Coordinates of C-alpha atoms in Angstrom, one line a residue:
Chain F
M13 CA -28.4 -9.8 16.0
K14 CA -31.7 -9.6 16.7
C15 CA -33.2 -8.1 20.4
D16 CA -34.8 -11.1 22.4
Q17 CA -38.1 -8.8 23.2
C18 CA -38.9 -7.6 20.4
N19 CA -37.2 -7.7 16.0
R20 CA -35.0 -4.4 16.3
P21 CA -30.9 -4.7 16.0
A22 CA -29.6 -5.6 19.6
V23 CA -26.8 -2.8 20.7
V24 CA -26.4 -4.7 24.0
H25 CA -25.4 -7.6 24.6
Q26 CA -24.3 -9.4 27.8
V27 CA -22.5 -12.7 28.9
I28 CA -24.1 -13.6 32.6
I29 CA -21.6 -16.7 34.0
S30 CA -22.9 -17.8 37.3
N31 CA -22.6 -20.7 39.0
G32 CA -20.6 -21.9 36.9
T33 CA -24.3 -22.4 33.9
H34 CA -23.2 -19.2 31.0
R35 CA -26.5 -17.3 29.6
E36 CA -26.8 -14.7 27.0
I37 CA -28.5 -11.8 26.3
H38 CA -29.3 -9.4 23.8
L39 CA -31.4 -6.1 24.3
C40 CA -32.2 -3.3 21.7
E41 CA -31.3 0.0 22.9
I42 CA -35.5 0.4 24.3
H43 CA -35.1 -2.2 25.6
A44 CA -31.9 -2.1 27.2
A45 CA -32.8 1.3 28.7
E46 CA -35.8 -0.9 30.2
A47 CA -33.6 -3.5 31.9
G48 CA -31.2 -0.2 33.3
V49 CA -28.3 -2.0 31.0
P50 CA -26.4 0.3 29.6
N51 CA -25.6 1.2 26.1
P52 CA -21.7 -0.1 26.3
G53 CA -21.3 2.2 22.7
K54 CA -22.1 5.5 24.4
Q55 CA -20.1 5.4 26.7
P56 CA -16.1 6.4 27.3
I57 CA -13.6 4.0 25.8
N58 CA -11.5 4.0 28.9
K59 CA -14.7 3.1 30.9
L60 CA -15.8 0.7 28.7
M61 CA -12.3 -0.7 28.5
A62 CA -11.5 -1.0 31.9
K63 CA -15.5 -2.5 32.4
V64 CA -14.6 -5.4 30.3
S65 CA -11.0 -6.1 32.0
Q66 CA -12.1 -6.0 35.2
P67 CA -12.9 -9.3 36.7
V68 CA -15.8 -9.7 37.1
Q69 CA -18.8 -12.5 36.4
T70 CA -20.4 -10.1 34.6
A71 CA -18.6 -8.6 30.3
V72 CA -20.3 -6.8 28.5
M73 CA -19.0 -7.9 24.5
P74 CA -20.7 -4.5 22.6
T75 CA -20.0 -6.0 18.9
C76 CA -20.9 -4.5 15.3
P77 CA -24.4 -5.8 14.7
T78 CA -23.6 -5.6 11.2
C79 CA -20.7 -8.7 11.3
D80 CA -20.5 -9.2 14.5
T81 CA -16.7 -7.9 15.4
T82 CA -16.1 -7.3 19.1
L83 CA -14.1 -4.8 20.1
T84 CA -11.7 -6.3 21.7
H85 CA -11.0 -7.9 18.1
I86 CA -10.9 -5.1 16.9
R87 CA -7.8 -3.4 19.7
K88 CA -6.2 -6.6 19.3
S89 CA -6.0 -7.2 15.5
S90 CA -5.7 -3.0 14.3
L91 CA -8.4 -4.4 12.1
F92 CA -12.2 -3.7 11.9
G93 CA -14.4 -5.6 10.5
C94 CA -16.2 -3.9 8.3
P95 CA -17.1 -0.3 6.7
D96 CA -19.9 -0.5 9.8
C97 CA -17.7 -0.8 12.0
Y98 CA -16.6 2.6 12.2
D99 CA -19.8 3.6 13.6
A100 CA -21.1 0.7 15.5
F101 CA -17.3 1.9 18.1
A102 CA -18.4 5.4 17.0
Q103 CA -15.6 6.7 19.7
A104 CA -13.1 4.0 19.6
T105 CA -13.5 4.9 15.9
R106 CA -11.9 8.1 16.3
L107 CA -9.3 7.2 19.2
I108 CA -7.6 4.9 17.3
I109 CA -7.5 6.8 13.8
E110 CA -6.3 9.4 15.5
S111 CA -4.1 7.9 17.4
V112 CA -2.3 6.1 14.4
Q113 CA -2.7 9.0 11.6
G114 CA -1.5 12.0 13.3
G115 CA -4.6 13.1 15.5
A116 CA -6.2 13.9 11.9
D117 CA -10.0 13.4 12.1
Q118 CA -11.4 14.4 8.6
H119 CA -11.1 12.9 5.2
V120 CA -9.7 15.4 3.0
G121 CA -9.0 14.7 -0.8
R122 CA -11.1 12.7 -3.7
N123 CA -14.7 11.8 -3.0
P124 CA -16.1 9.5 -4.4
Q125 CA -17.9 10.7 -7.9
N126 CA -21.4 10.3 -6.7
I127 CA -20.8 12.3 -3.9
A128 CA -20.4 15.9 -5.4
T129 CA -20.2 18.6 -3.2
D130 CA -19.0 21.9 -3.1
N131 CA -15.3 21.3 -2.4
T132 CA -15.1 17.6 -3.9
S133 CA -16.2 20.1 -7.1
R134 CA -13.4 22.0 -6.3
Y135 CA -11.0 20.0 -5.2
E136 CA -11.7 17.9 -8.7
S137 CA -11.6 20.4 -11.0
K138 CA -7.9 21.9 -10.4
R139 CA -7.4 18.4 -10.7
L140 CA -8.7 17.9 -14.0
V141 CA -7.2 21.2 -14.7
E142 CA -3.6 19.4 -13.9
E143 CA -4.3 16.2 -15.9
L144 CA -5.7 18.1 -18.5
D145 CA -2.5 20.3 -19.4
R146 CA -0.5 16.4 -19.2
A147 CA -2.7 15.0 -21.4
V148 CA -1.9 18.1 -23.7
R149 CA 1.8 18.4 -23.7
A150 CA 1.3 14.0 -23.8
E151 CA -0.5 14.6 -27.0
Q152 CA -3.5 12.8 -25.5
Y153 CA -6.4 14.7 -27.3
E154 CA -9.0 12.5 -27.5
R155 CA -8.2 12.1 -23.9
A156 CA -7.5 15.7 -23.8
A157 CA -11.0 16.0 -25.2
K158 CA -12.9 13.9 -22.5
I159 CA -11.1 16.2 -19.8
K160 CA -12.2 19.0 -21.1
A161 CA -16.0 17.9 -20.8
K162 CA -15.7 16.4 -17.5
L163 CA -14.7 20.5 -16.6
A164 CA -17.5 21.3 -18.4
M165 CA -20.0 19.7 -17.1
L166 CA -18.1 21.0 -13.4
A167 CA -18.7 24.8 -14.3
E168 CA -22.4 23.9 -14.7
Q169 CA -22.9 22.1 -11.5
R170 CA -20.6 25.3 -10.0
P171 CA -23.6 27.1 -9.6
L172 CA -26.4 24.9 -8.6
E173 CA -24.3 23.8 -5.6
D174 CA -23.5 27.4 -4.8
K175 CA -27.2 28.3 -4.8
S176 CA -28.3 24.8 -2.8
D177 CA -24.8 26.0 -0.4
D178 CA -27.2 30.2 -0.2
S179 CA -30.8 28.6 0.5
Chain I
M16 CA 2.0 19.1 -10.2
T17 CA 3.7 18.4 -13.2
P18 CA 4.6 14.8 -14.9
D19 CA 7.9 12.8 -14.1
T20 CA 10.7 11.3 -16.1
P21 CA 12.3 9.6 -14.4
T22 CA 15.5 11.0 -12.5
D23 CA 18.0 10.0 -9.4
L24 CA 18.7 7.1 -10.6
D25 CA 22.0 6.8 -9.1
V26 CA 20.4 6.2 -5.2
V27 CA 16.6 5.5 -5.7
L28 CA 15.7 2.3 -7.8
S29 CA 11.8 2.4 -8.2
S30 CA 9.5 4.5 -6.9
R31 CA 5.9 3.5 -6.0
A32 CA 1.2 4.7 -5.8
R33 CA -0.7 2.9 -3.8
L34 CA -5.1 2.6 -3.2
A35 CA -6.8 0.6 -0.9
R36 CA -10.5 0.8 -1.9
N37 CA -13.0 -1.4 -0.3
V38 CA -16.4 -2.7 -1.5
A39 CA -19.4 -1.3 -0.4
G40 CA -21.4 -3.1 1.6
I41 CA -19.3 -6.8 2.2
P42 CA -17.2 -7.2 5.3
F43 CA -13.1 -6.6 5.3
V44 CA -11.6 -9.2 4.0
H45 CA -10.6 -11.3 6.8
R46 CA -13.9 -11.2 7.8
T47 CA -15.8 -12.3 5.0
T48 CA -16.1 -15.8 3.9
D49 CA -15.3 -17.9 0.6
D50 CA -18.4 -17.5 -1.1
Q51 CA -17.7 -12.8 0.2
R52 CA -14.4 -13.0 -1.2
R53 CA -16.3 -14.5 -4.5
L54 CA -18.5 -11.8 -4.6
V55 CA -15.7 -8.8 -4.3
M56 CA -13.4 -10.7 -7.2
T57 CA -16.9 -10.9 -9.7
R58 CA -17.4 -7.2 -8.3
V59 CA -14.4 -6.5 -9.5
T60 CA -13.2 -7.8 -12.6
H61 CA -16.5 -6.9 -13.6
A62 CA -15.1 -2.8 -12.8
L63 CA -11.4 -4.0 -14.4
D64 CA -13.3 -5.0 -18.2
A65 CA -15.6 -1.7 -17.5
A66 CA -13.4 0.6 -16.9
A67 CA -10.9 -1.0 -19.6
T68 CA -12.4 1.7 -22.0
D69 CA -11.0 4.5 -20.8
V70 CA -7.5 2.8 -19.2
E71 CA -5.4 0.3 -19.9
P72 CA -6.9 -3.6 -20.2
L73 CA -5.4 -5.7 -17.3
D74 CA -5.1 -9.6 -17.2
W75 CA -7.1 -11.5 -14.6
I76 CA -4.5 -14.1 -12.7
D77 CA -6.7 -15.9 -10.7
L78 CA -3.8 -16.6 -7.8
E79 CA -6.2 -20.0 -6.3
S80 CA -5.8 -22.2 -9.3
T81 CA -1.9 -20.8 -9.1
S82 CA 0.5 -22.9 -9.0
S83 CA 3.0 -21.9 -5.6
L84 CA 6.4 -21.6 -8.4
D85 CA 4.1 -18.3 -9.8
R86 CA 2.7 -17.1 -6.8
R87 CA 6.2 -16.2 -6.0
V88 CA 7.7 -14.7 -9.3
L89 CA 4.8 -12.3 -9.4
Y90 CA 6.7 -11.5 -5.4
E91 CA 9.6 -11.4 -6.5
R92 CA 8.2 -8.5 -9.0
H93 CA 6.4 -6.9 -6.1
L94 CA 3.5 -7.1 -8.1
I95 CA 1.1 -9.5 -5.2
S96 CA 2.6 -9.4 -1.7
R97 CA 3.9 -12.0 -0.1
P98 CA 1.4 -12.4 2.6
H99 CA -0.8 -12.5 -0.8
A100 CA 1.4 -15.3 -2.0
D101 CA 0.9 -17.5 1.0
A102 CA -2.8 -16.8 1.5
T103 CA -5.3 -19.2 1.5
G104 CA -8.8 -18.9 -0.5
P105 CA -10.8 -16.8 -3.4
R106 CA -8.1 -13.7 -4.3
G107 CA -6.4 -13.0 -7.5
V108 CA -4.0 -10.1 -9.2
A109 CA -4.8 -7.9 -12.1
V110 CA -1.8 -7.4 -13.7
A111 CA -0.9 -4.7 -16.6
S112 CA 1.1 -5.9 -19.9
D113 CA 4.2 -4.3 -18.9
A114 CA 4.1 -5.5 -15.1
A115 CA 4.2 -2.1 -13.9
M116 CA 0.7 -2.0 -12.3
S117 CA -1.3 -4.7 -10.5
V118 CA -5.1 -4.4 -9.0
M119 CA -4.4 -7.0 -5.5
V120 CA -7.9 -8.6 -4.7
N121 CA -8.9 -9.6 -1.6
E122 CA -5.6 -9.1 0.5
E123 CA -5.9 -7.3 3.5
D124 CA -8.5 -5.0 1.8
H125 CA -10.5 -6.2 -0.5
V126 CA -8.5 -3.9 -3.5
R127 CA -4.8 -2.9 -3.6
M128 CA -3.9 -0.5 -6.7
H129 CA -0.4 0.1 -7.1
A130 CA 2.4 0.7 -9.5
I131 CA 5.6 1.2 -10.4
A132 CA 8.6 3.0 -12.0
P133 CA 12.2 3.4 -12.2
G134 CA 14.1 5.7 -10.4
L135 CA 12.2 8.9 -8.5
S136 CA 8.9 9.4 -11.1
I137 CA 6.1 8.9 -8.1
H138 CA 4.1 11.8 -10.1
D139 CA 3.6 9.2 -13.7
C140 CA 2.5 5.8 -10.6
F141 CA -0.3 7.9 -8.7
A142 CA -1.5 9.6 -12.1
R143 CA -2.0 5.7 -13.1
V144 CA -3.4 4.5 -10.1
R145 CA -6.2 6.8 -10.3
R146 CA -6.6 6.8 -13.5
L147 CA -7.6 3.4 -12.7
D148 CA -9.5 4.2 -9.9
E149 CA -11.6 6.3 -11.4
A150 CA -12.9 4.3 -14.1
M151 CA -13.0 1.6 -11.4
E152 CA -15.3 3.7 -9.4
P153 CA -18.9 4.0 -10.9
H154 CA -18.2 0.2 -11.8
V155 CA -17.9 -0.5 -7.6
G156 CA -18.9 1.6 -5.3
W157 CA -16.7 1.4 -3.0
A158 CA -16.7 1.4 1.4
W159 CA -16.4 5.5 1.7
H160 CA -17.4 7.8 5.0
H161 CA -18.3 11.9 5.2
Q162 CA -15.5 11.6 7.8
W163 CA -13.5 9.0 7.6
G164 CA -13.3 9.3 3.5
Y165 CA -12.3 5.6 2.2
Q166 CA -12.4 3.1 4.0
S167 CA -9.5 0.5 5.5
A168 CA -10.1 -2.3 7.2
C169 CA -6.8 -1.4 9.3
P170 CA -7.5 2.5 10.8
T171 CA -3.4 3.4 8.8
N172 CA -5.4 3.3 5.5
V173 CA -7.9 5.1 6.2
G174 CA -9.0 8.8 4.4
T175 CA -7.0 8.5 1.6
G176 CA -5.5 5.1 1.2
V177 CA -2.8 6.5 -1.1
R178 CA -0.1 4.9 -0.1
F179 CA 3.6 6.4 -1.9
S180 CA 6.9 4.8 -1.5
T181 CA 10.7 4.2 -2.8
M182 CA 12.9 2.0 -3.0
L183 CA 16.4 3.9 -1.7
H184 CA 19.6 1.7 -2.2
L185 CA 21.8 3.4 0.3
P186 CA 25.5 1.7 0.4
A187 CA 27.5 4.8 1.3
L188 CA 25.0 5.1 4.6
R189 CA 25.4 1.8 5.1
L190 CA 28.9 1.7 5.1
T191 CA 29.5 4.9 6.9
R192 CA 26.7 4.1 9.7
E193 CA 24.5 6.8 9.3
L194 CA 21.8 5.0 8.5
D195 CA 20.5 5.2 12.2
K196 CA 20.0 9.5 11.6
V197 CA 18.5 8.5 8.3
R198 CA 15.9 6.3 9.8
Q199 CA 15.3 8.7 12.5
A200 CA 14.4 11.3 10.6
A201 CA 12.0 9.0 9.0
K202 CA 9.9 8.5 11.8
D203 CA 9.9 12.3 12.8
L204 CA 7.9 12.9 9.8
H205 CA 5.8 10.3 9.8
L206 CA 7.7 8.4 7.4
A207 CA 8.4 4.8 7.6
V208 CA 11.4 3.1 6.3
R209 CA 10.9 -1.1 6.0
G210 CA 13.3 -3.4 3.3
Y211 CA 13.4 -4.8 0.1
Y212 CA 9.8 -6.8 0.1
G213 CA 8.5 -4.5 2.7
E214 CA 6.7 -4.6 5.4
G215 CA 8.6 -7.5 7.8
S216 CA 11.1 -7.8 5.5
E217 CA 14.5 -7.7 5.8
S218 CA 16.7 -4.3 4.6
S219 CA 18.6 -6.6 1.5
G220 CA 21.5 -5.4 -0.2
S221 CA 20.9 -1.7 1.5
F222 CA 17.8 -1.9 0.0
F223 CA 15.2 1.0 2.1
Q224 CA 11.4 1.7 1.0
V225 CA 10.7 4.3 2.3
S226 CA 6.4 5.7 2.1
N227 CA 4.2 7.6 3.9
Q228 CA 2.5 6.7 7.2
I229 CA -0.3 9.3 7.3
T230 CA -3.3 9.1 5.0
L231 CA -5.7 11.3 6.9
G232 CA -6.0 15.1 6.7
N233 CA -4.5 15.8 3.3
S234 CA -5.4 16.0 -0.1
E235 CA -3.8 13.1 -2.6
D236 CA -1.9 15.7 -4.2
E237 CA -0.6 17.2 -0.6
L238 CA 0.7 13.4 0.3
L239 CA 2.8 13.0 -2.6
D240 CA 4.2 17.1 -2.3
V241 CA 5.2 16.9 1.6
F242 CA 6.8 13.3 0.9
L243 CA 8.5 14.6 -2.1
T244 CA 9.8 17.4 -0.5
S245 CA 9.9 16.2 3.5
I246 CA 12.6 14.0 3.7
M247 CA 13.6 13.2 -0.2
P248 CA 15.9 15.5 -1.2
G249 CA 17.3 14.9 1.5
I250 CA 18.2 11.3 2.4
I251 CA 19.3 11.3 -2.3
N252 CA 21.8 14.2 -1.3
Y253 CA 23.2 12.8 1.9
E254 CA 23.7 9.4 0.0
R255 CA 25.4 11.4 -3.1
A256 CA 28.3 12.8 -0.2
A257 CA 28.1 9.9 1.5
R258 CA 29.5 8.3 -2.0
Q259 CA 31.5 11.3 -2.8
A260 CA 33.5 11.3 1.1
L261 CA 34.2 7.7 0.3
L262 CA 35.7 8.4 -2.8
K263 CA 38.3 11.1 -0.8
R264 CA 38.6 9.7 1.8
D265 CA 39.9 6.3 0.6
R266 CA 39.2 6.1 -3.0
T267 CA 41.6 2.2 -3.2
T268 CA 39.7 0.8 -0.5
I269 CA 36.5 1.9 -2.3
A270 CA 37.0 0.5 -5.4
D271 CA 39.1 -2.6 -4.1
R272 CA 35.7 -3.2 -2.7
V273 CA 33.4 -3.4 -4.9
L274 CA 36.1 -4.1 -7.9
R275 CA 36.3 -7.3 -5.7
D276 CA 32.7 -8.0 -5.8
L277 CA 32.5 -7.9 -8.9
A278 CA 35.1 -10.0 -9.4
V279 CA 33.6 -12.4 -7.1
L280 CA 29.8 -13.1 -9.2
R281 CA 32.2 -13.1 -12.7
N282 CA 33.7 -16.3 -11.5
A283 CA 31.7 -17.8 -8.7
Q284 CA 29.8 -22.1 -9.1
L285 CA 27.5 -21.9 -6.5
V286 CA 26.0 -19.1 -4.4
K287 CA 23.6 -17.8 -2.4
A288 CA 20.5 -15.1 -2.7
D289 CA 22.0 -12.8 0.2
E290 CA 25.3 -12.7 -1.1
A291 CA 24.2 -12.3 -4.4
M292 CA 22.2 -9.2 -3.5
R293 CA 25.4 -8.0 -0.9
R294 CA 27.7 -7.8 -4.1
L295 CA 25.0 -7.1 -6.8
S296 CA 24.4 -3.6 -4.3
M297 CA 28.4 -3.0 -4.4
I298 CA 28.0 -3.5 -7.7
R299 CA 26.0 -1.6 -7.8
L300 CA 27.2 1.5 -6.2
G301 CA 30.1 1.4 -7.5
I302 CA 28.2 1.4 -11.1
C303 CA 26.6 5.0 -9.6
I304 CA 30.7 6.1 -9.0
D305 CA 32.4 5.7 -12.0
L306 CA 34.4 2.6 -10.5
I307 CA 33.2 0.1 -13.2
S308 CA 32.1 0.8 -16.2
D309 CA 31.9 -2.5 -18.2
V310 CA 28.6 -3.5 -16.5
K311 CA 24.9 -1.4 -17.0
L312 CA 22.7 0.1 -13.9
Q313 CA 19.6 -1.9 -16.1
T314 CA 22.1 -5.1 -15.9
V315 CA 22.1 -4.8 -12.1
N316 CA 18.7 -3.6 -11.8
T317 CA 17.4 -6.1 -13.1
L318 CA 19.5 -8.9 -12.1
F319 CA 18.0 -8.0 -8.2
H320 CA 14.4 -9.7 -10.0
E321 CA 16.5 -12.7 -11.6
I322 CA 18.8 -14.3 -8.4
Q323 CA 15.6 -14.8 -7.0
A324 CA 15.0 -18.4 -6.2
G325 CA 11.3 -18.5 -8.3
H326 CA 12.5 -16.6 -11.5
L327 CA 15.5 -19.4 -11.5
Q328 CA 13.4 -22.4 -11.0
Q329 CA 11.3 -20.4 -13.8
T330 CA 13.5 -19.9 -16.3
A331 CA 14.7 -23.8 -15.6
G332 CA 11.7 -25.4 -15.8
T333 CA 11.3 -27.1 -13.5
S334 CA 12.1 -27.9 -9.5
L335 CA 15.9 -27.0 -7.8
T336 CA 17.5 -28.5 -4.9
Q337 CA 19.3 -25.6 -2.7
D338 CA 22.3 -26.2 -4.7
E339 CA 21.3 -26.5 -7.8
S340 CA 19.7 -23.3 -7.3
R341 CA 22.9 -21.3 -6.2
A342 CA 24.5 -23.0 -9.8
A343 CA 22.3 -21.6 -11.3
R344 CA 21.9 -17.8 -9.7
A345 CA 25.8 -18.4 -10.2
T346 CA 25.4 -19.2 -13.7
L347 CA 23.2 -16.5 -14.4
L348 CA 25.0 -13.5 -12.7
R349 CA 28.5 -14.9 -15.3
Q350 CA 26.3 -14.5 -17.9
R351 CA 24.9 -11.1 -17.4
L352 CA 28.5 -9.9 -15.6
G353 CA 30.6 -10.8 -17.9
T354 CA 33.8 -13.0 -17.0
S355 CA 36.7 -11.0 -16.2

């Protein structure tokens, strides 16, 4: 959804109910700041939720700019609306995930193949060695050859990554 | 990590490994339109086809055009979940030829792939789904976040997206009323305990599904090691000790119970599903503690699927009334278990 005053994405959405009439305002971060309207995405979750639950006639409803899911909906359903919700509600996302993941706040483990970080390749090498061992034991030699080729590629990439880390 | 052959078949009915994945750039399933769900299916089936050159090919089933009976049979075989069977709209499942691996598309996440195997054999299950995941990934592009890892609709699946589970048969712990201790120990270790058909299902026939709840902050291998070493040996040995204690304390009573259940199922003419599960559970216990020698463990394990209403109707080739279903179940049990 776009800002009422320009073409930038709206980050602040207000529903104003006054004397029985209903009016919606959608503003980008810049125009919201100019109008003196606080950006709810930058407030602590407890203040935000307190504001949402206050029995006032102006309700602030932060929404994901990609899928229009509201934070209230996420909290009620325990489901994100789309991958962009994670960053659209960054503070709330951290609180929600930490509360159900035993306090963990960083992914460790396999990464997508096109995201080659040093940790990824080290992890990948260890895993491939294990997989190679299993393939040889199972006498799956064609598969073993493919795994060896992957290991060789990783070994070639490693010095480049180490070098780039130093720069 | 070493490859495993199925072990602990007396207590562990089956093992399962599952990965949750979502296609990048498309809202999660509960926020998608039908067109977006079709787009997900197109992208995923394309990736499955492309992956088939590296891993085993899977058969695609479009659930929107599949009969409710066939969907029920898939659910009873643990190839799809109950919500996936009952939902409406574009969705499907890809199934391996041995019916031990499936890929649900447009369930709670765009993709949920899982492999299942008898006994304690989670390493093999995980290796199978990981190979498929790696083969599909270059052709589809999963939603991934630099901090939170693989993104999922539900925060309980974020990170690795991996869920390990075992289906445990704990009749002796149930008889000795010690299951609460297992539940508490599992809870303390961030493990979930559910029933025979997973989330929301009651434990049926003393079967309990134990799975990891934490998916973030540890690698897949670390999560698997913790799952296998933290509680699994303890529960398995606890159940075995309870079985031996039952035998030692009153062998005649427990023998009477399991042989009576076998005699009932060998002769009954009408059997409800719950009753069948309960009595088969005791017969399974009887086999494992050498009180029953003329019925194979595998026969009983297979019957847990075959006695379900969907399977009975599929075998009959027609819809069955409740009484007809109970009669068909009784006939099947008499045939499989042999008359006394």
